[in-house]
Short mmCIF file of C-alpha atoms in Angstrom, two decimals:
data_model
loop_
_atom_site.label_atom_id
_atom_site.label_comp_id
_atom_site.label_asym_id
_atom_site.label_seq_id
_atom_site.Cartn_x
_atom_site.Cartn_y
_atom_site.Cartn_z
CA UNK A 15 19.27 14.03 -5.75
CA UNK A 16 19.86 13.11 -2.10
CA UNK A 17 23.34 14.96 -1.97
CA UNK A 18 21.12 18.52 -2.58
CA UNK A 19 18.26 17.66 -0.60
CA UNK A 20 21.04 16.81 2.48
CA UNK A 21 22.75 19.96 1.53
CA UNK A 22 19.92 21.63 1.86
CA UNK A 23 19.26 20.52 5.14
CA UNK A 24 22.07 20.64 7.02
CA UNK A 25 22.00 24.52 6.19
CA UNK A 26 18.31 24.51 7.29
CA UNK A 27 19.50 23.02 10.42
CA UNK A 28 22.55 25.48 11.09
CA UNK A 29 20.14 28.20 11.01
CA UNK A 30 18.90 27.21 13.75
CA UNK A 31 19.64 30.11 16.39
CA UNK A 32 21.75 27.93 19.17
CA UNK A 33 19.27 29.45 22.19
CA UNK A 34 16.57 28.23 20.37
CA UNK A 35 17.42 24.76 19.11
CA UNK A 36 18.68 24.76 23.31
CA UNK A 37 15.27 25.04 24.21
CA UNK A 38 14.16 22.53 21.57
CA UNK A 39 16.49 19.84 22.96
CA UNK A 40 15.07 20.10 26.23
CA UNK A 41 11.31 19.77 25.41
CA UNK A 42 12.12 16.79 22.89
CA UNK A 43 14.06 15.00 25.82
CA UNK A 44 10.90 15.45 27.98
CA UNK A 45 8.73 13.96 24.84
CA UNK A 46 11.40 11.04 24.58
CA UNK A 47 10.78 9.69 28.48
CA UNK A 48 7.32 9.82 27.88
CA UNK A 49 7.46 6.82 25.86
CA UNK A 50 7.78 3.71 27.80
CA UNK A 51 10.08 1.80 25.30
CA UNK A 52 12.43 4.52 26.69
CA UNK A 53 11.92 3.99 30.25
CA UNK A 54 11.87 0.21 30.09
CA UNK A 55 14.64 -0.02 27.85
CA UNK A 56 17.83 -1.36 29.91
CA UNK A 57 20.66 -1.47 26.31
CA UNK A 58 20.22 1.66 24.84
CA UNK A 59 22.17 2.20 21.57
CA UNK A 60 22.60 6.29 21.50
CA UNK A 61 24.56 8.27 18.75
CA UNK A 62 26.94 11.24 20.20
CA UNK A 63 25.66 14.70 18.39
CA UNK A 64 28.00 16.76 16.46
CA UNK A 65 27.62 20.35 15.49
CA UNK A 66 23.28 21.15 15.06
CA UNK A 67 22.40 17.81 16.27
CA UNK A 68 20.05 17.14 18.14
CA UNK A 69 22.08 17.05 21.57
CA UNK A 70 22.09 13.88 22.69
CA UNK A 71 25.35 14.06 25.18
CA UNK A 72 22.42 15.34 27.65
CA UNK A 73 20.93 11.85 27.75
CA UNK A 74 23.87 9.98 27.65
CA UNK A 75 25.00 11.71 30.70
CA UNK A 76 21.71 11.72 32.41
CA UNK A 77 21.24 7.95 31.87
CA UNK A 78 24.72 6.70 32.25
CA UNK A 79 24.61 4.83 35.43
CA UNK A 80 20.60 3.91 34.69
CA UNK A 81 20.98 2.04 31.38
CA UNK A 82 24.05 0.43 29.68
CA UNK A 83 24.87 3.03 27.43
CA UNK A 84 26.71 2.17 23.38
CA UNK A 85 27.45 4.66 21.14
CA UNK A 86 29.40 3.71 17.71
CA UNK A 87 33.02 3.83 16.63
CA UNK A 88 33.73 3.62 12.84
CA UNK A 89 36.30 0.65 12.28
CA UNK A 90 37.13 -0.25 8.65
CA UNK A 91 34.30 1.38 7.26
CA UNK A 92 31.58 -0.60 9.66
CA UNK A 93 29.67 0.81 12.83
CA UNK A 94 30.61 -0.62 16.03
CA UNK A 95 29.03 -0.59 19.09
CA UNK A 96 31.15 0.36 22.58
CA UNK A 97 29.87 0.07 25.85
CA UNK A 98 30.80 3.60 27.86
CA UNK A 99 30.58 4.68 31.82
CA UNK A 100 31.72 8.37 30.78
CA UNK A 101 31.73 11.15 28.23
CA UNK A 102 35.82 11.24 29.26
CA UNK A 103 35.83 8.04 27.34
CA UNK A 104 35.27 10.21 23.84
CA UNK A 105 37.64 11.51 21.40
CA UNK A 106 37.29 12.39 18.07
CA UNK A 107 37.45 9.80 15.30
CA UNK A 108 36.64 9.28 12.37
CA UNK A 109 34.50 12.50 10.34
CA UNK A 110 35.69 14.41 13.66
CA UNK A 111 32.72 12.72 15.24
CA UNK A 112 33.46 11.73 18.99
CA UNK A 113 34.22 8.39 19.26
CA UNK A 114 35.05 6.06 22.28
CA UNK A 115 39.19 5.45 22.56
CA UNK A 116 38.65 1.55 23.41
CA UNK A 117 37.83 -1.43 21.00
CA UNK A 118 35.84 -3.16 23.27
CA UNK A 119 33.24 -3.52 21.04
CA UNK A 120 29.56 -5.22 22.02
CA UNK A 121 28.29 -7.90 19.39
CA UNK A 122 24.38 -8.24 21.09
CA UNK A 123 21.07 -6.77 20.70
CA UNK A 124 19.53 -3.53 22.39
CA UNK A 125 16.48 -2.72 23.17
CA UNK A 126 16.09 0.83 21.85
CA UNK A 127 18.44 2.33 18.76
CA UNK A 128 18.77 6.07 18.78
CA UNK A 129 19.03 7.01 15.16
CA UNK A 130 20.23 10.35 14.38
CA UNK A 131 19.20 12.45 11.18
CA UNK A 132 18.89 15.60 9.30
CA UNK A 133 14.85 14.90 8.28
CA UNK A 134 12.32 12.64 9.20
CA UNK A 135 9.09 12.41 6.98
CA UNK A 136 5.97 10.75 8.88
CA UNK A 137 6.81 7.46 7.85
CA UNK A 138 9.94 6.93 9.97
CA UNK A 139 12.51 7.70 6.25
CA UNK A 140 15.10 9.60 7.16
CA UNK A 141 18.14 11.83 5.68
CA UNK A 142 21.02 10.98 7.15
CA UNK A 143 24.96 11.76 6.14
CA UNK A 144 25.09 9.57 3.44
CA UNK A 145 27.52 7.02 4.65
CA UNK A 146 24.65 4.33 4.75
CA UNK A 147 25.97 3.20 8.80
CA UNK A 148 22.36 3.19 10.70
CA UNK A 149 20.69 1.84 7.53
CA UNK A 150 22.74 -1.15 7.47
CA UNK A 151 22.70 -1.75 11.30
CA UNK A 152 18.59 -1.47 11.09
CA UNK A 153 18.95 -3.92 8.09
CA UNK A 154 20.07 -6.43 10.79
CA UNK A 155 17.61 -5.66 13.49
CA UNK A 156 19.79 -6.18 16.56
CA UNK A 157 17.17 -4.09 18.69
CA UNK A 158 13.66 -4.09 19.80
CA UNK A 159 12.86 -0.70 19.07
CA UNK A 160 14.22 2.00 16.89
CA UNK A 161 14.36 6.17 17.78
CA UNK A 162 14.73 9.03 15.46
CA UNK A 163 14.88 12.67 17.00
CA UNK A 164 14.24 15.41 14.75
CA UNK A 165 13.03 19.19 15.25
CA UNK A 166 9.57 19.31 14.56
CA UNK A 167 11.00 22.60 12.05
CA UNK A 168 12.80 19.77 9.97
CA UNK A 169 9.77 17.28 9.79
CA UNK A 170 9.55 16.90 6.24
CA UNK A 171 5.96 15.64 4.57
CA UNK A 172 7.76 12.68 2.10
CA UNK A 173 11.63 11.99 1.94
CA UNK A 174 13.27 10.82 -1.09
CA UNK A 175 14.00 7.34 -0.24
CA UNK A 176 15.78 4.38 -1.83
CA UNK A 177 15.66 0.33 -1.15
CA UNK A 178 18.60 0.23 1.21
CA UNK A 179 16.74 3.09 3.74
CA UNK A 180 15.26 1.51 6.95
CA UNK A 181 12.54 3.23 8.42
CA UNK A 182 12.38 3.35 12.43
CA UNK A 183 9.63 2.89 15.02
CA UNK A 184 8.56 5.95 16.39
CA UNK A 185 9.73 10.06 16.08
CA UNK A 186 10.45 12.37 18.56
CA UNK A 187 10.65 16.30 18.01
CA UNK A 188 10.29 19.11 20.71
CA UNK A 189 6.43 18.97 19.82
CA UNK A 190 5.34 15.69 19.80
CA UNK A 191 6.24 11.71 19.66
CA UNK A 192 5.00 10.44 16.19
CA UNK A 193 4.58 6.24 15.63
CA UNK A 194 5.48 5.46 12.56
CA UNK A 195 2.79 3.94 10.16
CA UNK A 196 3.75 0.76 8.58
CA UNK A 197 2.50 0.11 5.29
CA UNK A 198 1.13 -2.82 3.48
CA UNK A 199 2.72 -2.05 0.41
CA UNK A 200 5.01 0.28 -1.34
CA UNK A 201 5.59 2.06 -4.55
CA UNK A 202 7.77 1.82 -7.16
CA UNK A 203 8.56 2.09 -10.54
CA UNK A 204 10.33 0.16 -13.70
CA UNK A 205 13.81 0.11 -13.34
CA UNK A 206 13.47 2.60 -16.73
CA UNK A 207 11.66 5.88 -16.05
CA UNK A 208 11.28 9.46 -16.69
CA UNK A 209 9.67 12.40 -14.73
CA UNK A 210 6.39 11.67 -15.73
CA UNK A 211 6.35 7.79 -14.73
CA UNK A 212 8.24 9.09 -11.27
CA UNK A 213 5.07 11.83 -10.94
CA UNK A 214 3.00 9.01 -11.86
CA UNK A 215 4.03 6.68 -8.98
CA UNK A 216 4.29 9.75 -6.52
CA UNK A 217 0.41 10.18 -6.97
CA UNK A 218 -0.42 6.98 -6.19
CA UNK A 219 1.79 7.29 -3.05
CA UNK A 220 -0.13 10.04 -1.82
CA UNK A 221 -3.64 8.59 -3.12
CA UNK A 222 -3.11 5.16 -1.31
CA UNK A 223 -0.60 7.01 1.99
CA UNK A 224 1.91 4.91 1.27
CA UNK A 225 5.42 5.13 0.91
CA UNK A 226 7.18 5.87 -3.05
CA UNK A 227 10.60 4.44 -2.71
CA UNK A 228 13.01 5.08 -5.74
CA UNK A 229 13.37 1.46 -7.58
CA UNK A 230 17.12 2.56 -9.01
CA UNK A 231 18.67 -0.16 -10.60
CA UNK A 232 17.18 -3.06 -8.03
CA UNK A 233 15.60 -5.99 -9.15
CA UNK A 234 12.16 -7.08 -8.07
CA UNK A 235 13.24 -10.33 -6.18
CA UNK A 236 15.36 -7.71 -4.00
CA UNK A 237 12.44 -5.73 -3.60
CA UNK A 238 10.52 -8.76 -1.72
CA UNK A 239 13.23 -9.41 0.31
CA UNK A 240 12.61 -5.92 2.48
CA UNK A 241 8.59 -5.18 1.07
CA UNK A 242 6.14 -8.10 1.33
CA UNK A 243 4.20 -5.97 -1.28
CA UNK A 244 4.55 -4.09 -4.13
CA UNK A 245 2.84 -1.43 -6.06
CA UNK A 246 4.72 -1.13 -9.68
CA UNK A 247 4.45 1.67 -12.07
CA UNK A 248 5.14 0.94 -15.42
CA UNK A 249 4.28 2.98 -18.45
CA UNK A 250 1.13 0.91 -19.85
CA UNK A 251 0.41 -0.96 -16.85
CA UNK A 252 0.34 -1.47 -12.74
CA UNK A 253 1.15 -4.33 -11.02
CA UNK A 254 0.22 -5.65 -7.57
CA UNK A 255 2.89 -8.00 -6.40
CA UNK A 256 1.73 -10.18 -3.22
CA UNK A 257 4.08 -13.38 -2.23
CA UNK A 258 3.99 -15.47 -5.01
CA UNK A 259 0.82 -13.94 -7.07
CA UNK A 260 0.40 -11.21 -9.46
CA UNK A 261 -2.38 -9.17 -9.71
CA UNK A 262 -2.68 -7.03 -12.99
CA UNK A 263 -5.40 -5.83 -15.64
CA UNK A 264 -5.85 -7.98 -18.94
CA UNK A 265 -8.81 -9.52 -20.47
CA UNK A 266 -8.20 -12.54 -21.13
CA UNK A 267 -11.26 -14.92 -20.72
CA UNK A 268 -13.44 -12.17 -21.34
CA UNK A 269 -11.87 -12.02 -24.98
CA UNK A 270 -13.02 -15.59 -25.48
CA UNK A 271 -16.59 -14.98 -24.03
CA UNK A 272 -16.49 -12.07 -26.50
CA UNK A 273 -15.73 -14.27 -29.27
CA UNK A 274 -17.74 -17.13 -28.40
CA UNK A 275 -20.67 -15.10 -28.89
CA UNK A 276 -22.70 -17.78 -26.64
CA UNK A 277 -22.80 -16.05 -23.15
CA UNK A 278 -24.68 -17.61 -20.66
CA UNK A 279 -25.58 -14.01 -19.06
CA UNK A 280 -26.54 -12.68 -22.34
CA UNK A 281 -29.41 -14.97 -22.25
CA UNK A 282 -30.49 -14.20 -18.62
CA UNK A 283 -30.22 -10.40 -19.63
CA UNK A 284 -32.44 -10.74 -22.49
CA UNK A 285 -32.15 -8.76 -26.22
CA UNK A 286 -32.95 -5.72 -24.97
CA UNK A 287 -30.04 -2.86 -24.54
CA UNK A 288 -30.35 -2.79 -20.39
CA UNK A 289 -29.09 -0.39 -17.92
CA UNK A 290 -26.65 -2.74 -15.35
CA UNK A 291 -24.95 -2.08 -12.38
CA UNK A 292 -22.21 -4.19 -11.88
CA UNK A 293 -22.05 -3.79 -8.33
CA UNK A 294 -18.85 -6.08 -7.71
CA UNK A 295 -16.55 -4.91 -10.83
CA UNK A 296 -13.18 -7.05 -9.47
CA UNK A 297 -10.97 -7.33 -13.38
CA UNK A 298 -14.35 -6.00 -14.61
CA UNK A 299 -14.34 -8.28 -17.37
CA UNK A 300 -18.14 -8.83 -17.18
CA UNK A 301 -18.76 -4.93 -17.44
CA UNK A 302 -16.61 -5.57 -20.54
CA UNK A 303 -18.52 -8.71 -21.91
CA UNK A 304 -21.79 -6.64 -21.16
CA UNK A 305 -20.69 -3.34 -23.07
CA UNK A 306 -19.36 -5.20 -26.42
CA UNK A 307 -22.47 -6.63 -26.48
CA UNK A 308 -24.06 -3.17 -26.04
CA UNK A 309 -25.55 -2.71 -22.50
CA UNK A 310 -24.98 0.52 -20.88
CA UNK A 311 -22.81 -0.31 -17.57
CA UNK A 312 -21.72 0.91 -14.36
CA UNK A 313 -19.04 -1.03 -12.40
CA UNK A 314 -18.34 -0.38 -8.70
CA UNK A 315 -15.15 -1.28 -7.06
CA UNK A 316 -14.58 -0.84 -3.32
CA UNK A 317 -10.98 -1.63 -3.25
CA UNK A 318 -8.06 1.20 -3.98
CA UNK A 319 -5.65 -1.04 -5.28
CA UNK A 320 -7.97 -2.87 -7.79
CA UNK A 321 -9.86 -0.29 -8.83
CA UNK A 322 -6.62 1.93 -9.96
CA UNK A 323 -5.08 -0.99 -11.24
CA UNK A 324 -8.11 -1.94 -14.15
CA UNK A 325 -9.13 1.66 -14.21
CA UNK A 326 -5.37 2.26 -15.52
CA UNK A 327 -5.45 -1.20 -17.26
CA UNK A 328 -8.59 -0.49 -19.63
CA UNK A 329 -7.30 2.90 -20.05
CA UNK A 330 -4.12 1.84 -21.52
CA UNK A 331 -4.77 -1.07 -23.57
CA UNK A 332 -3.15 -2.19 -26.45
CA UNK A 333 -5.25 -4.18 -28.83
CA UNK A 334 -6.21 -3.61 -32.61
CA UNK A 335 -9.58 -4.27 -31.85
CA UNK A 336 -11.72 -1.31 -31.93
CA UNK A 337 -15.03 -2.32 -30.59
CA UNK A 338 -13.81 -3.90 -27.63
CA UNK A 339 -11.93 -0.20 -26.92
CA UNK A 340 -15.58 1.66 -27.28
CA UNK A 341 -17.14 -0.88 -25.10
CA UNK A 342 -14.63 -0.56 -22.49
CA UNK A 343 -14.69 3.66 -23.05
CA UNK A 344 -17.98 3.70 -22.65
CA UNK A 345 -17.99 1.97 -18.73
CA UNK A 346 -18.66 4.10 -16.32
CA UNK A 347 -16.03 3.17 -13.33
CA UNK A 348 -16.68 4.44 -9.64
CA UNK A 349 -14.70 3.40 -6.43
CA UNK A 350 -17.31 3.07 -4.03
CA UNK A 351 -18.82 0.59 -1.78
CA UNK A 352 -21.72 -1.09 -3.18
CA UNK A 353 -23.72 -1.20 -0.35
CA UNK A 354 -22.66 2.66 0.34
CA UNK A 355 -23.68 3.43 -3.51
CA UNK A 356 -27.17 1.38 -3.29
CA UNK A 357 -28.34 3.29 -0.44
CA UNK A 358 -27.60 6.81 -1.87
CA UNK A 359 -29.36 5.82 -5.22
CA UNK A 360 -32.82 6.38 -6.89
CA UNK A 361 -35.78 3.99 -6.62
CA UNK A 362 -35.49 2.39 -9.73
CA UNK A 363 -32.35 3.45 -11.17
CA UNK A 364 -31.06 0.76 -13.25
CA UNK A 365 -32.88 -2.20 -15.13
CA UNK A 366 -30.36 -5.04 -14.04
CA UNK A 367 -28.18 -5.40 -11.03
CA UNK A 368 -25.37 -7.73 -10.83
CA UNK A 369 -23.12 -9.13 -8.54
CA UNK A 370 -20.22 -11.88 -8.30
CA UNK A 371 -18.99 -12.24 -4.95
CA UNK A 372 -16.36 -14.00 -4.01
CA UNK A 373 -16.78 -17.52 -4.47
CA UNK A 374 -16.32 -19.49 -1.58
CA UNK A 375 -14.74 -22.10 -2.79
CA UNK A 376 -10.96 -21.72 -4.53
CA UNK A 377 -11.71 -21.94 -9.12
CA UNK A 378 -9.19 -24.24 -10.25
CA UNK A 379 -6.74 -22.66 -12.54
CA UNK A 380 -7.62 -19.26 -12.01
CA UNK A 381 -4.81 -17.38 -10.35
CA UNK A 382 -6.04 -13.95 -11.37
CA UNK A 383 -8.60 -14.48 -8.56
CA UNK A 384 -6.25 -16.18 -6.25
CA UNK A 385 -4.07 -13.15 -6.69
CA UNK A 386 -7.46 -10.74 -6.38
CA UNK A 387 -7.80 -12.59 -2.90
CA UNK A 388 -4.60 -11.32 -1.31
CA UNK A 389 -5.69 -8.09 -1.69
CA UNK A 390 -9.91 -7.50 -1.28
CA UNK A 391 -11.56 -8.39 1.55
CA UNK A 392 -14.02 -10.85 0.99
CA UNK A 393 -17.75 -9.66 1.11
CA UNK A 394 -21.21 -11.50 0.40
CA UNK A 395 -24.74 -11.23 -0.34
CA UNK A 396 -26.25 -9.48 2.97
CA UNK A 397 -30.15 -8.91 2.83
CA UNK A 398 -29.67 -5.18 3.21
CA UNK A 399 -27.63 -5.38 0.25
CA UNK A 400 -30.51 -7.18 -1.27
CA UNK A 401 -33.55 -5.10 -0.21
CA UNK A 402 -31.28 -1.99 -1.60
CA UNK A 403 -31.28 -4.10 -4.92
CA UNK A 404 -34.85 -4.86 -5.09
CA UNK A 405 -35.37 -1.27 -4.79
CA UNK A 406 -32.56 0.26 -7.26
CA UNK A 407 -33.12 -2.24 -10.09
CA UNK A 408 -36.67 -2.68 -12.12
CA UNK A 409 -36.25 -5.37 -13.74
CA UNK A 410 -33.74 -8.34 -12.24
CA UNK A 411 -31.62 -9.20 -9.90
CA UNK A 412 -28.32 -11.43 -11.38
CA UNK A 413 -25.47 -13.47 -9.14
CA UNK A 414 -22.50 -15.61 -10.19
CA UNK A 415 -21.48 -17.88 -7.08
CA UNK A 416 -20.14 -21.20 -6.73
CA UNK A 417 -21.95 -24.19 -7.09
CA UNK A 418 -21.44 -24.92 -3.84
CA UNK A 419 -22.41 -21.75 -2.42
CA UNK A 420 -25.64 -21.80 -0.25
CA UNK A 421 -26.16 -18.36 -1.38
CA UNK A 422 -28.92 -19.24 -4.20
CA UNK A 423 -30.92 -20.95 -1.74
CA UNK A 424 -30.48 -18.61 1.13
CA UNK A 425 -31.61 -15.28 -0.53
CA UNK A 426 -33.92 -17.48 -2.39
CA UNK A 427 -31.98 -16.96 -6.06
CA UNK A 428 -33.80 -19.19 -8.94
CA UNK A 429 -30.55 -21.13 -9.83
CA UNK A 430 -29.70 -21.38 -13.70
CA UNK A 431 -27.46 -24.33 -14.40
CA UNK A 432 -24.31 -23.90 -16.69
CA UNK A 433 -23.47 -27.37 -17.48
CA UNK A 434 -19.62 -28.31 -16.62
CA UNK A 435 -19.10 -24.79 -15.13
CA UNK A 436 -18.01 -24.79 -11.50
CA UNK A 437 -20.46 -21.71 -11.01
CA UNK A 438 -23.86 -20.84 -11.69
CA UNK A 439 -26.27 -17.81 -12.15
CA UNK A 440 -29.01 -17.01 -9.90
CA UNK A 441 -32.38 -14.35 -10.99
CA UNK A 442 -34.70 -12.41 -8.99
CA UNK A 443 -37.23 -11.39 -10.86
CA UNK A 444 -38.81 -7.75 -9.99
CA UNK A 445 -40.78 -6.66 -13.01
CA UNK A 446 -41.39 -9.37 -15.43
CA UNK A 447 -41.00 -8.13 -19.65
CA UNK A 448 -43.37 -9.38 -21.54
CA UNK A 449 -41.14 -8.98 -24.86
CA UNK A 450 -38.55 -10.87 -23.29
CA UNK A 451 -37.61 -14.27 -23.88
CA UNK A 452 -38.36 -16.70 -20.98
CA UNK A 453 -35.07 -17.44 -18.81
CA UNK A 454 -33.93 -21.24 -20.45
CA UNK A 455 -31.46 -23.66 -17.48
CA UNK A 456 -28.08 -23.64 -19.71
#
């Protein structure tokens, strides 16, 4: 794959007519001392161009008796770095690149890398020669800063990019200086995987902005050694990978609540089949609770990550049991703000509204929230979100917070008790049904 893409480009690059790419070398040295990383930089670390390169013997010339100047020598197989005073010190070596003639070779750090490359995408990913040299001396990190130069005519939108490829720090073409966006994660798929699981994980790529890099035949632990977080694509499933926790759709204790048939927010809800908005839907395993027991819901999820994630999850489940698929079908999932969606909806929209923030204190044994944590940002009850609520619902108001939370009090919540729980419901009552069975402490 990378062999045609590079073939590709290298022709792209010959094309180039030589006045023009002249031109361009001169305007993307003028964009390169605009950056101050440049200026200030004293050990500069500078390849030597060959053939449609960008030319960097300009610079080295121009900055030879300003900075300490390396440029590498291949020795075994490995980059080296060589201190030189004068372009007279080149000859070619190794590829017919030019190379310096001493073996004086310079074990420290630099301040600024110069990488060279056929592409750069807008991540800092490169196509380079193949060879792997610059990837493994970023690996290291013996600089402060790292430099690609690239045409802004061989800017590419994404690069196909593997584990061992090291991104660098900023850009520079003959139009502009680009800084590289970090991401917080990446994306990438089982180690098995066809066209359609590769499209798959592309999509999210570009839905999230993050970077897809092929997973090949690396295993996850290697992963976490470069990425603090992953994104995984697998067939049936996605996986959020932060540190040590896993974040992932399944039911779990909503299959128990399910089967327990003695749900404490069943009683709160009433008999009655009730419209809820689920304004916090997190695994969404109380939309799911809800809907089996045949309440029409709408679950709002603010976060990218976890709404994909369950959105993907309830699609794909495997189970044999069929009512627990139709409940799930029949949730209506939207990734929104809640606040954001409250505003822009109807007096009187739904009958219930519900809401489990995060608690504020850690739930023992529950690492599916711990996980959730590394990855939402934590929001509470606000009164505008409140007043929105009082005007959206008809009927109720529901919360699920810690017992410890000061939230029932606060917002002035009637508290109902569930007895060896470490969290409790709280009601707001808007519109009191006669039919309905009075609220019992549980």
């Amino acid at each position: 794959m990378k062999k045609e893409i590079r073939e590709k480009l290298i022709k792209k690059r010959d094309n180039i007519l030589v006045g023009k790419r002249k031109l361009s070398d001169e305007k993307l040295i003028k964009n390169l001392e605009k950056l101050d990383i440049f200026n200030e930089a004293k050990k500069v670390f500078i390849y030597v161009n060959f053939k449609s390169e960008v030319n960097t013997k300009i610079l080295i010339k121009k900055y030879l008796f300003n900075k300490r100047i390396f440029v590498p020598k291949i020795v075994n197989d490995k980059m080296k770095l060589i201190e030189i005073f004068s372009l007279d010190e080149l000859e070619k070596g190794n590829f017919s690149l030019l190379e310096p003639k001493g073996n004086n070779y310079y074990c420290g750090s630099v301040d600024v890398v110069i990488v060279p490359g056929l592409s750069y995408d807008l991540k800092g990913y490169r196509i380079g020669y193949g060879k792997g040299y610059y990837d493994k001396y970023l690996t290291k990190g013996e600089y402060k800063n790292s430099i690609g130069l690239c045409y802004e005519e061989m800017l590419s939108e994404d690069l196909y990019s593997t584990l061992n490829d090291r991104n660098v720090d900023f850009i520079v073409t003959d139009n502009r200086i680009i800084k590289s966006k970090k991401d917080n994660f990446i994306i990438t798929t089982s180690v098995k995987k066809d066209k359609e699981l590769e499209n798959k994980a592309k999509n999210f790529a570009k839905k999230f902005g993050v970077k897809y890099i092929v997973r090949e035949k690396n295993t996850i632990s290697r992963f976490l050694k470069f990425y603090k977080n992953l994104f995984l694509v697998y067939k049936n499933k996605l996986i959020f990978l932060s540190e040590n926790n896993k974040f992932f759709f399944h039911l779990d204790t909503a299959m128990l609540r399910i089967k327990n048939k003695k749900e404490p927010i069943l009683d709160i809800i009433g008999e009655k089949k009730q419209s809820i908005l689920d304004a916090t839907m997190g695994l969404c395993r109380d939309s799911i609770v809800l809907s089996y027991f045949g309440h029409e819901l709408t679950a709002l999820e603010k976060n990218k990550i976890v709404f994909e994630i369950v959105k993907d999850g309830m699609k794909n489940l495997e189970i044999e049991d069929e009512k627990i698929i139709n409940a799930i079908k029949k949730i209506k999932l939207i990734n929104i703000d809640n606040l954001e969606y409250l505003r822009q909806s109807p007096d009187n929209e739904y009958d219930i509204i519900y809401a489990d923030f995060m608690f504020c204190k850690k739930i023992k044994n529950s690492d599916n929230l711990n996980s959730l944590e590394k990855i939402v940002k934590k929001s509470g009850m606000t009164e505008e979100f409140l007043t929105e609520a009082k005007r959206v619902a008809r009927k109720k108001i529901i919360i699920k917070a810690h017992i410890l939370d000061n939230i029932f009090q606060k917002f002035n919540f009637k508290r109902i008790r569930k007895s060896g729980a470490e969290f409790n419901y709280g009601v707001v009552e808007l519109k009191k049904d006669k039919n309905e069975d009075n609220i019992k402490n549980i």
